[in-house]
PDB file of N, CA and C in Angstrom:
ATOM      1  N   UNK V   1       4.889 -10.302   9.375  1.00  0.00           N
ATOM      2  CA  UNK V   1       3.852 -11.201   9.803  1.00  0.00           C
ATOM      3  C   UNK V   1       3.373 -11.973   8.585  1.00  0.00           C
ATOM      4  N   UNK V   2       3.063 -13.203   8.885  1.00  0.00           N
ATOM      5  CA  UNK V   2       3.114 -14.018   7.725  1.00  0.00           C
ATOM      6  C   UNK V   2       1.512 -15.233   8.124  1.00  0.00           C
ATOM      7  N   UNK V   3       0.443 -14.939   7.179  1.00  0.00           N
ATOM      8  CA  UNK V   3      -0.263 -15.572   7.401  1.00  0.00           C
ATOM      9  C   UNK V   3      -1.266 -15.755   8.626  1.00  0.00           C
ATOM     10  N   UNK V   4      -1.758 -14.493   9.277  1.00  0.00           N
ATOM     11  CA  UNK V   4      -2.813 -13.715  10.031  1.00  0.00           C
ATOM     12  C   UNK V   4      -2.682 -13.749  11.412  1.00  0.00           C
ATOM     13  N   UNK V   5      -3.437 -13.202  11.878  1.00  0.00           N
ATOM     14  CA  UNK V   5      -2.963 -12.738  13.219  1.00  0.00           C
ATOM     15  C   UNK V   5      -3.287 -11.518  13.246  1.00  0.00           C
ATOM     16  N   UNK V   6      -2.884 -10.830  14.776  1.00  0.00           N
ATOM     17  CA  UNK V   6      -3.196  -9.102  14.856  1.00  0.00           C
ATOM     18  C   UNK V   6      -1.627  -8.934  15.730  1.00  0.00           C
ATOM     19  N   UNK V   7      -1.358  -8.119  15.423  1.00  0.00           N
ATOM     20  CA  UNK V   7       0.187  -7.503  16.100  1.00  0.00           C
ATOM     21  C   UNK V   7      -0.082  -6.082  16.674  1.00  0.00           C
ATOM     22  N   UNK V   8      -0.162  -5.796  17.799  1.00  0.00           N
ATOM     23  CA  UNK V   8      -0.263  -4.034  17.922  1.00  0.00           C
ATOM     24  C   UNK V   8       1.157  -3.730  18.175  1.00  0.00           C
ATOM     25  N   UNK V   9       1.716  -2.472  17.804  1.00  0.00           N
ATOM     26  CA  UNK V   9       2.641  -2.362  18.094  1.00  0.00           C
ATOM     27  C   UNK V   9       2.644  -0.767  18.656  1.00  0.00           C
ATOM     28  N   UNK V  10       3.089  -0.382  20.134  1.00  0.00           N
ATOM     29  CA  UNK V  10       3.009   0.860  20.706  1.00  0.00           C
ATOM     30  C   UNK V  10       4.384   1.306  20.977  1.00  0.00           C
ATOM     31  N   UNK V  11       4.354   2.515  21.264  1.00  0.00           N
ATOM     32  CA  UNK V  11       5.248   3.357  21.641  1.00  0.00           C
ATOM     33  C   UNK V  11       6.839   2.589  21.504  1.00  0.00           C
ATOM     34  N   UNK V  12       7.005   2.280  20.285  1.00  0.00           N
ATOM     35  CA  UNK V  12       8.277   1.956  19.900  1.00  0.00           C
ATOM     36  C   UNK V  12       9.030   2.293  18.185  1.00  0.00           C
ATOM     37  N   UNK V  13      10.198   1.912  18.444  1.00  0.00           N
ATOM     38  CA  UNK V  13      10.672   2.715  17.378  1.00  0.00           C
ATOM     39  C   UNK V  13      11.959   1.363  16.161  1.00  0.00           C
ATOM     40  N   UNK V  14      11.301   0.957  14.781  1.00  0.00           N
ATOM     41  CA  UNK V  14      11.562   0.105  14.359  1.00  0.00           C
ATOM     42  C   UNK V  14      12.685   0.917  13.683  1.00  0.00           C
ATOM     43  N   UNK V  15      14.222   0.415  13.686  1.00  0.00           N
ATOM     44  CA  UNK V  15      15.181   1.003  13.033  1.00  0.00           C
ATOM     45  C   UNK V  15      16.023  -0.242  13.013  1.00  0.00           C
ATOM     46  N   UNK V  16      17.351   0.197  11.945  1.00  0.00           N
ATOM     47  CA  UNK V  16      18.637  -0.366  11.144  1.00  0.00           C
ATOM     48  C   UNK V  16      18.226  -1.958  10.882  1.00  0.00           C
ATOM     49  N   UNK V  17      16.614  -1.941  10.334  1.00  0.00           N
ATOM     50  CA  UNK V  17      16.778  -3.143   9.910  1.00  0.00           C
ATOM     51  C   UNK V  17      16.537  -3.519   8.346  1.00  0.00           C
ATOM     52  N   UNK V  18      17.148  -4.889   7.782  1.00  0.00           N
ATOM     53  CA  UNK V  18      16.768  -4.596   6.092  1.00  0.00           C
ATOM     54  C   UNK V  18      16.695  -6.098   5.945  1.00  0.00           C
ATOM     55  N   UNK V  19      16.739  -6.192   4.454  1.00  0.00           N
ATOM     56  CA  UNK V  19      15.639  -7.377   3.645  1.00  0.00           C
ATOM     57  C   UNK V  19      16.387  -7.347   2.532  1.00  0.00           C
ATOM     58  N   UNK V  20      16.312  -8.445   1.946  1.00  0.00           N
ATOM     59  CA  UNK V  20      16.225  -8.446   0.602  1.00  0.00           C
ATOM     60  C   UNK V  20      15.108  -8.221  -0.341  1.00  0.00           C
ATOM     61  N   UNK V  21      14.403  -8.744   0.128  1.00  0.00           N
ATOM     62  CA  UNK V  21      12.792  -8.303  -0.460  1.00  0.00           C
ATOM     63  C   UNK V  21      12.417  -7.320   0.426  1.00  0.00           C
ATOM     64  N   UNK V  22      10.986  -6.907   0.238  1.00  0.00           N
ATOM     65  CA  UNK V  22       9.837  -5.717   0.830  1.00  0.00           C
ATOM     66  C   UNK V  22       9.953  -5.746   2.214  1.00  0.00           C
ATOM     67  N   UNK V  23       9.567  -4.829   2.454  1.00  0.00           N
ATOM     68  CA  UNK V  23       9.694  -4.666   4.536  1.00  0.00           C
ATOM     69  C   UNK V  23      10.697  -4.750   5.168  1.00  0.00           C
ATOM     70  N   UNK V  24      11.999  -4.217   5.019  1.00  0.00           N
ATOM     71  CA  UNK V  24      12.998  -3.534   5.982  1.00  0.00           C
ATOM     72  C   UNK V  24      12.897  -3.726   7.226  1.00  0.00           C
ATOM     73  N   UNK V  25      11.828  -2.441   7.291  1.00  0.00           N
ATOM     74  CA  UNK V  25      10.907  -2.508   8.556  1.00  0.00           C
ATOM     75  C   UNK V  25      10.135  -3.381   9.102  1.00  0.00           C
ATOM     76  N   UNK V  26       8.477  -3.277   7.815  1.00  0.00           N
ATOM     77  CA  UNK V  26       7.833  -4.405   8.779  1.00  0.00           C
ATOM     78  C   UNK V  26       7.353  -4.564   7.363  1.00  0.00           C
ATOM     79  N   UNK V  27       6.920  -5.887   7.002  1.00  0.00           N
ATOM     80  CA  UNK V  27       6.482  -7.212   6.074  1.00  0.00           C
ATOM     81  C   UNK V  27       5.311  -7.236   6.494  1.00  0.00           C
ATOM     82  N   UNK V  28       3.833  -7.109   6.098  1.00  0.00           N
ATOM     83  CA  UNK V  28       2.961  -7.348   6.578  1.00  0.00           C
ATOM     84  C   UNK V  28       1.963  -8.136   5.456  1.00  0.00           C
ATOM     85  N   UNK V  29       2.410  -9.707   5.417  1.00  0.00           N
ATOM     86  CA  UNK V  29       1.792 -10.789   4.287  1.00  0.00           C
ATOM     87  C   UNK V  29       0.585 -11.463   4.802  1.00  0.00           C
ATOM     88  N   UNK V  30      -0.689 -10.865   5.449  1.00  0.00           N
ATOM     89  CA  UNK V  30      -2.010 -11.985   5.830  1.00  0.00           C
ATOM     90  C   UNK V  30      -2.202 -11.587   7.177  1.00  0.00           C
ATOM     91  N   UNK V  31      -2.141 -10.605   7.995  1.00  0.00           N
ATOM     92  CA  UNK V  31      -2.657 -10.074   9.256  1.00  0.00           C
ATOM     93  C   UNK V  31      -2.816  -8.904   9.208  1.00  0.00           C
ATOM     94  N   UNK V  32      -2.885  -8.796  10.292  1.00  0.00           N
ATOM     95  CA  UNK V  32      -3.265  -7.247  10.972  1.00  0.00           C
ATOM     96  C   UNK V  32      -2.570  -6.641  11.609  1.00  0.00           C
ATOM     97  N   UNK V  33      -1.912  -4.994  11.233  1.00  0.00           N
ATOM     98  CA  UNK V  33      -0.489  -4.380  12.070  1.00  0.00           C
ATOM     99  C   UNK V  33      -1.397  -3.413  12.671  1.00  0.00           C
ATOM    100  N   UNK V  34      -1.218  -3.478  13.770  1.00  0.00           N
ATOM    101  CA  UNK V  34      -1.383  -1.688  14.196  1.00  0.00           C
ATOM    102  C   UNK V  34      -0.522  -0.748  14.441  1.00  0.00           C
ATOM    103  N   UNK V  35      -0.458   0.127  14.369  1.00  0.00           N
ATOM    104  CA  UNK V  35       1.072   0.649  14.610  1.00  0.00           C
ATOM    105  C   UNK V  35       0.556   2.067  15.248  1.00  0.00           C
ATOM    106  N   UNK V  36       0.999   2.575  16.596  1.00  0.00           N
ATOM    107  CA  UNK V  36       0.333   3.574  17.285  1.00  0.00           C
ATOM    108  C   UNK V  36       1.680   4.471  18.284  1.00  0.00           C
ATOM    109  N   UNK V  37       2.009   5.301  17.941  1.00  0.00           N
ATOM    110  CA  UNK V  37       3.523   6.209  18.404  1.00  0.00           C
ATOM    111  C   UNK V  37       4.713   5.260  18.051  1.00  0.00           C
ATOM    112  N   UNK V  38       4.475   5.119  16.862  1.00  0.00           N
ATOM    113  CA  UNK V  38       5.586   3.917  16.120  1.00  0.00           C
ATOM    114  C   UNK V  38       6.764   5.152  15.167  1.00  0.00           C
ATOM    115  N   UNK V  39       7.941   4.811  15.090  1.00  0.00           N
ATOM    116  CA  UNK V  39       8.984   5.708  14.152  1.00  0.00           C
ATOM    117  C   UNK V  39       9.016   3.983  13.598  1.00  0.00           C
ATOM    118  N   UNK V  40       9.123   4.321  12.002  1.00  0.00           N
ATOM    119  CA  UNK V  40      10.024   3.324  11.239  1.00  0.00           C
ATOM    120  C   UNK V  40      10.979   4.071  11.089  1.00  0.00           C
ATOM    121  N   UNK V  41      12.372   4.103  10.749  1.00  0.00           N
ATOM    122  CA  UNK V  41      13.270   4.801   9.823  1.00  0.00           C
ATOM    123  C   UNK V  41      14.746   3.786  10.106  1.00  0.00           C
ATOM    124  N   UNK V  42      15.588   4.320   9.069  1.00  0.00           N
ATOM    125  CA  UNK V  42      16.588   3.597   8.622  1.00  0.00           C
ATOM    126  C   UNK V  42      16.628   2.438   8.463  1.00  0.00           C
ATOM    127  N   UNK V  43      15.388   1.877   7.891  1.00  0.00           N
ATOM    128  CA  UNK V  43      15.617   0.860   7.478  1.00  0.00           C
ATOM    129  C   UNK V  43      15.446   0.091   5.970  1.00  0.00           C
ATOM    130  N   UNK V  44      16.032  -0.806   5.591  1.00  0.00           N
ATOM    131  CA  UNK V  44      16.725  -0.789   4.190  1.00  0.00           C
ATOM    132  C   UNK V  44      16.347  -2.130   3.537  1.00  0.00           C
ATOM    133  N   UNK V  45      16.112  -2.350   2.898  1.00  0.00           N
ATOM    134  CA  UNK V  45      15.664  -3.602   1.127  1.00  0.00           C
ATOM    135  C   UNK V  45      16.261  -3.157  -0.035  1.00  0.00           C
ATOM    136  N   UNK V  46      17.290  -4.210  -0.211  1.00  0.00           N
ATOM    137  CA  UNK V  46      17.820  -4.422  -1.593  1.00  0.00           C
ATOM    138  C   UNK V  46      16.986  -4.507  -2.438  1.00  0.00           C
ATOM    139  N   UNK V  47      15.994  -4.782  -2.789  1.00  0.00           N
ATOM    140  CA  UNK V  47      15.276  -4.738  -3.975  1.00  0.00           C
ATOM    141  C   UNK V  47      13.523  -4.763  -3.491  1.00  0.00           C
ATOM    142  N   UNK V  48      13.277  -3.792  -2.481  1.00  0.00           N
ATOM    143  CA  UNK V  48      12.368  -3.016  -2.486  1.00  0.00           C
ATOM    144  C   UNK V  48      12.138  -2.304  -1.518  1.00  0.00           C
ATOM    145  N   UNK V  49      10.828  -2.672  -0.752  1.00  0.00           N
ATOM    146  CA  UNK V  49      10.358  -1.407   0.621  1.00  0.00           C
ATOM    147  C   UNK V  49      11.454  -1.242   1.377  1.00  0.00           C
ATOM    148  N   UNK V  50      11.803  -0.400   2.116  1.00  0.00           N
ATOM    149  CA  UNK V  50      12.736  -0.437   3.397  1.00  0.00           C
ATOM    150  C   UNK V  50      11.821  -0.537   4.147  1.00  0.00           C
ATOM    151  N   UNK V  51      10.595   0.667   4.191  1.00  0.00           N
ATOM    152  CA  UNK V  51      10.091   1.131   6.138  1.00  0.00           C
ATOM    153  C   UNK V  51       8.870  -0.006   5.491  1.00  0.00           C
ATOM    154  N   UNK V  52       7.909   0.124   4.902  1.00  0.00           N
ATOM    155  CA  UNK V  52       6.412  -0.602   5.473  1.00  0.00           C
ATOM    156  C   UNK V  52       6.096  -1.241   4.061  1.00  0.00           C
ATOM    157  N   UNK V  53       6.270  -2.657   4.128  1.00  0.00           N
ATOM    158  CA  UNK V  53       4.981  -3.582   2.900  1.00  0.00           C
ATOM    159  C   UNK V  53       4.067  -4.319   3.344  1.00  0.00           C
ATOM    160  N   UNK V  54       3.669  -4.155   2.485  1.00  0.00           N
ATOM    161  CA  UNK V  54       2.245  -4.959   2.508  1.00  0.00           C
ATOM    162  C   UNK V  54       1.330  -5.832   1.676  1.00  0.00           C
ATOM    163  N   UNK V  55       1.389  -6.836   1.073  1.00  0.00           N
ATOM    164  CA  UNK V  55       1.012  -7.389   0.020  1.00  0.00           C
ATOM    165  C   UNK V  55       0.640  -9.213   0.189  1.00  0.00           C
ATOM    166  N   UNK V  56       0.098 -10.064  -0.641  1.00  0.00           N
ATOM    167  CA  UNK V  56       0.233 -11.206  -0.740  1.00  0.00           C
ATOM    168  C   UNK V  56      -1.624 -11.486  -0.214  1.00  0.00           C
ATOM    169  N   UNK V  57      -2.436 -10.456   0.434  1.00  0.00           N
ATOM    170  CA  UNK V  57      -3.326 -11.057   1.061  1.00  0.00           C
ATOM    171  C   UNK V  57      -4.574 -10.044   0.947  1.00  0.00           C
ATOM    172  N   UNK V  58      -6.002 -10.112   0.057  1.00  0.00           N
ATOM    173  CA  UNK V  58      -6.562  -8.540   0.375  1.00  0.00           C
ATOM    174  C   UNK V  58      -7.434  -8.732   1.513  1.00  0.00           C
ATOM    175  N   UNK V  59      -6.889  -9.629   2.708  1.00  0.00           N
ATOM    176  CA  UNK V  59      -7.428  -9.770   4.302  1.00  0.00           C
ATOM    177  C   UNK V  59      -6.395  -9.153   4.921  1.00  0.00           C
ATOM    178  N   UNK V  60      -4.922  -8.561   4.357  1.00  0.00           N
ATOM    179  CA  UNK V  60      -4.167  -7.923   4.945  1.00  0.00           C
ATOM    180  C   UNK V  60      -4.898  -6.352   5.456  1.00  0.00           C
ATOM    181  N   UNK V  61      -4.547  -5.989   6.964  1.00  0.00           N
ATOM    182  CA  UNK V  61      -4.895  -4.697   7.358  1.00  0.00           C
ATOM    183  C   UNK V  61      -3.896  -4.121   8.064  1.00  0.00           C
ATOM    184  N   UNK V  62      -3.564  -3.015   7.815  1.00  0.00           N
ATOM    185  CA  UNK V  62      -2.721  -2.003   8.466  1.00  0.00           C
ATOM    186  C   UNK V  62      -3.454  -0.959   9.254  1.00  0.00           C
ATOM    187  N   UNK V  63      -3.122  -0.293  10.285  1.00  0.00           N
ATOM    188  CA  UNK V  63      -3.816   0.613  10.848  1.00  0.00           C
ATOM    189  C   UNK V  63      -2.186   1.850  11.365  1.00  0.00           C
ATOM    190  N   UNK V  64      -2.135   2.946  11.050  1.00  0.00           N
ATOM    191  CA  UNK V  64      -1.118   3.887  11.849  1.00  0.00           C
ATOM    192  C   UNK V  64      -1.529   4.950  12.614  1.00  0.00           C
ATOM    193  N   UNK V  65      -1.550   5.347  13.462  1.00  0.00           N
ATOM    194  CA  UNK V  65      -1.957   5.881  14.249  1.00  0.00           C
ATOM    195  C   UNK V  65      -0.525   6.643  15.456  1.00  0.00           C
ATOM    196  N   UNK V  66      -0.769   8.178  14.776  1.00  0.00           N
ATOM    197  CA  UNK V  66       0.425   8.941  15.646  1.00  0.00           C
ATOM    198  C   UNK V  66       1.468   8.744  15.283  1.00  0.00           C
ATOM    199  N   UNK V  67       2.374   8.251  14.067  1.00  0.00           N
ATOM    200  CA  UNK V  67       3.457   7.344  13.802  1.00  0.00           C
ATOM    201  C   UNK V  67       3.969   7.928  12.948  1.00  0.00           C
ATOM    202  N   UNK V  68       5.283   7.845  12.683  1.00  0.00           N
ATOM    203  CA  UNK V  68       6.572   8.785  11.793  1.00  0.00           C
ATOM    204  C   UNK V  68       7.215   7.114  10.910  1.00  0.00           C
ATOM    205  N   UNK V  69       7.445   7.487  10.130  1.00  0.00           N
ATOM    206  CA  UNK V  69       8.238   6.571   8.917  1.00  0.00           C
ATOM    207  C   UNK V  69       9.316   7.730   7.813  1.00  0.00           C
ATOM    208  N   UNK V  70      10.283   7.367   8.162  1.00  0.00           N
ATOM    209  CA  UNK V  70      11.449   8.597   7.212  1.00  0.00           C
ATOM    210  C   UNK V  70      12.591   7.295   7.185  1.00  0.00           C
ATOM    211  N   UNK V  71      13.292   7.772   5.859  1.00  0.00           N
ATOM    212  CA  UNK V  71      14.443   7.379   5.921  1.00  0.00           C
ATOM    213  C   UNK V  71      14.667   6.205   5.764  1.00  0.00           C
ATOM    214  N   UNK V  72      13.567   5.616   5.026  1.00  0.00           N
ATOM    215  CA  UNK V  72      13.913   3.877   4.697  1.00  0.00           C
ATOM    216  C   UNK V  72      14.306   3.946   2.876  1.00  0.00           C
ATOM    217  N   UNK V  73      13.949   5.459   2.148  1.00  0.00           N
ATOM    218  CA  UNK V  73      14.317   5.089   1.124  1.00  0.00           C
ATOM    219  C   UNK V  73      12.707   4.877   0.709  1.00  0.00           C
ATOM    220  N   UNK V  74      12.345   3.661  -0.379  1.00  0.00           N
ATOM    221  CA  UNK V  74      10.783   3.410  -0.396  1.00  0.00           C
ATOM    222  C   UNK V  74      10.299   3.512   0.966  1.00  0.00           C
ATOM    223  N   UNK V  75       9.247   3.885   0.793  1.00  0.00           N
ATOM    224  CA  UNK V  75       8.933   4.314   2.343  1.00  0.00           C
ATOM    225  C   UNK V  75       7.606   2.930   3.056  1.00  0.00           C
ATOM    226  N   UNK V  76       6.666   3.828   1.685  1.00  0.00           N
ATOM    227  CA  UNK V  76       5.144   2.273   2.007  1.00  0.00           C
ATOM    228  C   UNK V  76       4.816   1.837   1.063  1.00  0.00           C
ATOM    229  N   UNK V  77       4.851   0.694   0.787  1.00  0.00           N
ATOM    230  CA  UNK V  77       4.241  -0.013  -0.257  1.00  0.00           C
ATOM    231  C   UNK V  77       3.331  -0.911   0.172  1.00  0.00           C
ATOM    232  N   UNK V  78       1.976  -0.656  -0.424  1.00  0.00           N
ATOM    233  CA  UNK V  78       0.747  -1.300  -0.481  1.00  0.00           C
ATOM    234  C   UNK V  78       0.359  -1.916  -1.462  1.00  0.00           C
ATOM    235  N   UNK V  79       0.226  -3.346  -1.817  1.00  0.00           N
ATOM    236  CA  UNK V  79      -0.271  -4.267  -2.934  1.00  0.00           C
ATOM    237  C   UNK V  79      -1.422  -4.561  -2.533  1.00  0.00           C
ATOM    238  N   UNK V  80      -1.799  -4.984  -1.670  1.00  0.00           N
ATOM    239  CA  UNK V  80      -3.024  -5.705  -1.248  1.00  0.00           C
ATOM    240  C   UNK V  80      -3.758  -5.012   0.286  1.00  0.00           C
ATOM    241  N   UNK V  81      -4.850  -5.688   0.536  1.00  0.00           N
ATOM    242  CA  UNK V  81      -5.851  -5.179   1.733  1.00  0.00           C
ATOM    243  C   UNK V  81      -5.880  -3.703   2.058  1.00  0.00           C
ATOM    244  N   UNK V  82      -6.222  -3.102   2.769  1.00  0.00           N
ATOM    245  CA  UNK V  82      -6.610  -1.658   3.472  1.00  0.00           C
ATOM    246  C   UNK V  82      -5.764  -1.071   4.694  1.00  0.00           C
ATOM    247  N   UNK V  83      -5.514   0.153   4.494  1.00  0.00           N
ATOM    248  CA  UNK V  83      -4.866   0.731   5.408  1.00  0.00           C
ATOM    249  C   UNK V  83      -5.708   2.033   5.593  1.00  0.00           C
ATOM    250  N   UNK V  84      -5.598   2.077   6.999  1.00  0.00           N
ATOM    251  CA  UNK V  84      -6.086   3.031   7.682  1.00  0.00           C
ATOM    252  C   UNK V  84      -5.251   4.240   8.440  1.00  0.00           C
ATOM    253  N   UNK V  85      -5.152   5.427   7.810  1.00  0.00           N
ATOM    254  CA  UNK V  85      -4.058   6.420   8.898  1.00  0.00           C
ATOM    255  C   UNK V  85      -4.813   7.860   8.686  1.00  0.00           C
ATOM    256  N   UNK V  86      -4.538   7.716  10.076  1.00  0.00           N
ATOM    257  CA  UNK V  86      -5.317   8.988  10.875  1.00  0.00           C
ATOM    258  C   UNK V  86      -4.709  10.249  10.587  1.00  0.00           C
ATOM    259  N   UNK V  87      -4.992  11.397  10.982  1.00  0.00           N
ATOM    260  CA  UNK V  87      -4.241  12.643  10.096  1.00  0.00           C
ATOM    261  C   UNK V  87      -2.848  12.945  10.929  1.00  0.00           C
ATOM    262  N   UNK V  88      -2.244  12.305  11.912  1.00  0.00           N
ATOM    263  CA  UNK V  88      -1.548  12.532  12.660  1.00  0.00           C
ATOM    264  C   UNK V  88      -0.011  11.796  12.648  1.00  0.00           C
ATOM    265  N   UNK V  89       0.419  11.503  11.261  1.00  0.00           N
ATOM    266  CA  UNK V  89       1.452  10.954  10.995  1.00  0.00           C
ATOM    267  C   UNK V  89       2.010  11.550  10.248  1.00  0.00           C
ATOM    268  N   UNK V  90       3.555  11.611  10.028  1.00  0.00           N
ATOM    269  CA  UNK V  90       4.704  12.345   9.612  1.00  0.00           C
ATOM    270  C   UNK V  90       5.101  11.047   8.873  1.00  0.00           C
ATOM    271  N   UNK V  91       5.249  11.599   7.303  1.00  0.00           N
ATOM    272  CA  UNK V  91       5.949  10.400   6.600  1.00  0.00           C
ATOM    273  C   UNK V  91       6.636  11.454   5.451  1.00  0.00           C
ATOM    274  N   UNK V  92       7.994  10.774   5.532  1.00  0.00           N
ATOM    275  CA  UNK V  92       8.906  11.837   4.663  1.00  0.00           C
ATOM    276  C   UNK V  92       8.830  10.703   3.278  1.00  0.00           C
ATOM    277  N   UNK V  93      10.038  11.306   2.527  1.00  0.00           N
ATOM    278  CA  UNK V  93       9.959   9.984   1.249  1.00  0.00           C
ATOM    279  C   UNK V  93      11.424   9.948   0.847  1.00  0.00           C
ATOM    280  N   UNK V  94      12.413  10.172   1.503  1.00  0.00           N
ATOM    281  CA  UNK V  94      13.952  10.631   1.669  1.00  0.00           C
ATOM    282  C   UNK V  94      14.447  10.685  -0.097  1.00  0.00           C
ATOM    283  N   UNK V  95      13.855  11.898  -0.179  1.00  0.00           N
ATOM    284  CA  UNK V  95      14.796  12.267  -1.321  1.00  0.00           C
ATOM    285  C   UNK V  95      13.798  11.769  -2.798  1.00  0.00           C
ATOM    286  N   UNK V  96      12.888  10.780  -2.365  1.00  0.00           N
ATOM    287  CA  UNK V  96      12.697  10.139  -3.614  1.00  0.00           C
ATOM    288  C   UNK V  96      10.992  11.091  -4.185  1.00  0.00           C
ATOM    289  N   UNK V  97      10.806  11.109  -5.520  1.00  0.00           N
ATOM    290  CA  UNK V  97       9.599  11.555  -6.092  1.00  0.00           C
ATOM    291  C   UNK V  97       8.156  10.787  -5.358  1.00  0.00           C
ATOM    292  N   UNK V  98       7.198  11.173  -5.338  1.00  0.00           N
ATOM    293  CA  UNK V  98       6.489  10.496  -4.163  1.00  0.00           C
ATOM    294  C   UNK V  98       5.877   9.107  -4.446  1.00  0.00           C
ATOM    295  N   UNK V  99       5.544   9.073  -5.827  1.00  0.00           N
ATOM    296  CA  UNK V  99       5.152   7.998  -6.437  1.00  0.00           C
ATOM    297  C   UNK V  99       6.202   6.736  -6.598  1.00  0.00           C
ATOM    298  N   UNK V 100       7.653   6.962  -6.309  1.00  0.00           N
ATOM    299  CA  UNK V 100       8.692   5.895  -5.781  1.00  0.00           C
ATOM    300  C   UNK V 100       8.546   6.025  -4.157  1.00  0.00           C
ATOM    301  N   UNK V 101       8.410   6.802  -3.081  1.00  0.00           N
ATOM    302  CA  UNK V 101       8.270   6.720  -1.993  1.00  0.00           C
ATOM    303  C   UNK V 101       7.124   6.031  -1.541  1.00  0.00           C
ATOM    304  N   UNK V 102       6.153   6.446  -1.855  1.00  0.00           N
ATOM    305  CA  UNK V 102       4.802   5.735  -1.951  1.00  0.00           C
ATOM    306  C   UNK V 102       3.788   5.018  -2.828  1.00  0.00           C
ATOM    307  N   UNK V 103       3.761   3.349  -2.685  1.00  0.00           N
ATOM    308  CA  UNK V 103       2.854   3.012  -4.167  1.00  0.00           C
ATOM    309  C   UNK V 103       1.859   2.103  -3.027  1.00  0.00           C
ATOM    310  N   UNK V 104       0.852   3.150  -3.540  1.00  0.00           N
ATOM    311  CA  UNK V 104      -0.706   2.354  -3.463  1.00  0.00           C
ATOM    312  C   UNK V 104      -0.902   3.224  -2.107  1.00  0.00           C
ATOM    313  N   UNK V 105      -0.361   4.140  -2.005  1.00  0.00           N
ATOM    314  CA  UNK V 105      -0.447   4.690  -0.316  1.00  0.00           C
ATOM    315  C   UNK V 105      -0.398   6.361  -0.472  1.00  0.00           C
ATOM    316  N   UNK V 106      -1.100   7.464  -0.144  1.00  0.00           N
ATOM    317  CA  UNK V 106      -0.874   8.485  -0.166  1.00  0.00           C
ATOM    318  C   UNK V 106      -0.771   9.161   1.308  1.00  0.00           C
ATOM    319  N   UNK V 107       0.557   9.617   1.872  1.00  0.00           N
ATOM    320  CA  UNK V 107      -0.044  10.202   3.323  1.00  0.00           C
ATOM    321  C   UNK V 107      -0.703  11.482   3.485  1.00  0.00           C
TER     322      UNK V 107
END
């Protein structure tokens, strides 16, 4: 998402997608994601996030809720705005030390 807006996204499952840059998964540059019984996984960036970025805007907001992310490799990367996740999400970091799996994001 590029330049604001709100996106909810339910009971679905974001896979085998990739980037050259950040967000594999999902790119989130100047809006609002919600993400609620969401799986990211297998998804892939040559030269950064696979499953979740976030950057370019500190009006950017993320919200996860109930949601699994594994297997993208970098998993979340947060540069900019606020994210919100509830205690009810499963986030692996496939293999990597957590501080390469996760920057700016602790699950």
């Amino acid at each position: 998402m590029v330049g604001g807006g709100v996106v909810d996204v339910v009971n679905t499952t974001i896979s085998g997608n990739s980037a050259l840059g950040d967000g594999g998964g999902i790119a989130n540059y100047g809006g609002k994601i919600n993400l609620t019984n969401v799986t990211v996984t297998d998804n892939y960036s040559r030269f950064g996030t696979g499953g979740i970025s976030q950057t370019y805007s500190a009006y950017t907001e993320l919200t996860i809720s109930r949601s699994i992310g594994s297997g993208n490799g970098r998993e979340i990367n947060i540069e900019e705005g606020s994210v919100t996740a509830d205690d009810h999400n499963v986030f692996s970091h496939a293999g990597l030390p957590g501080a390469a799996a996760f920057t700016n994001f602790t699950p």
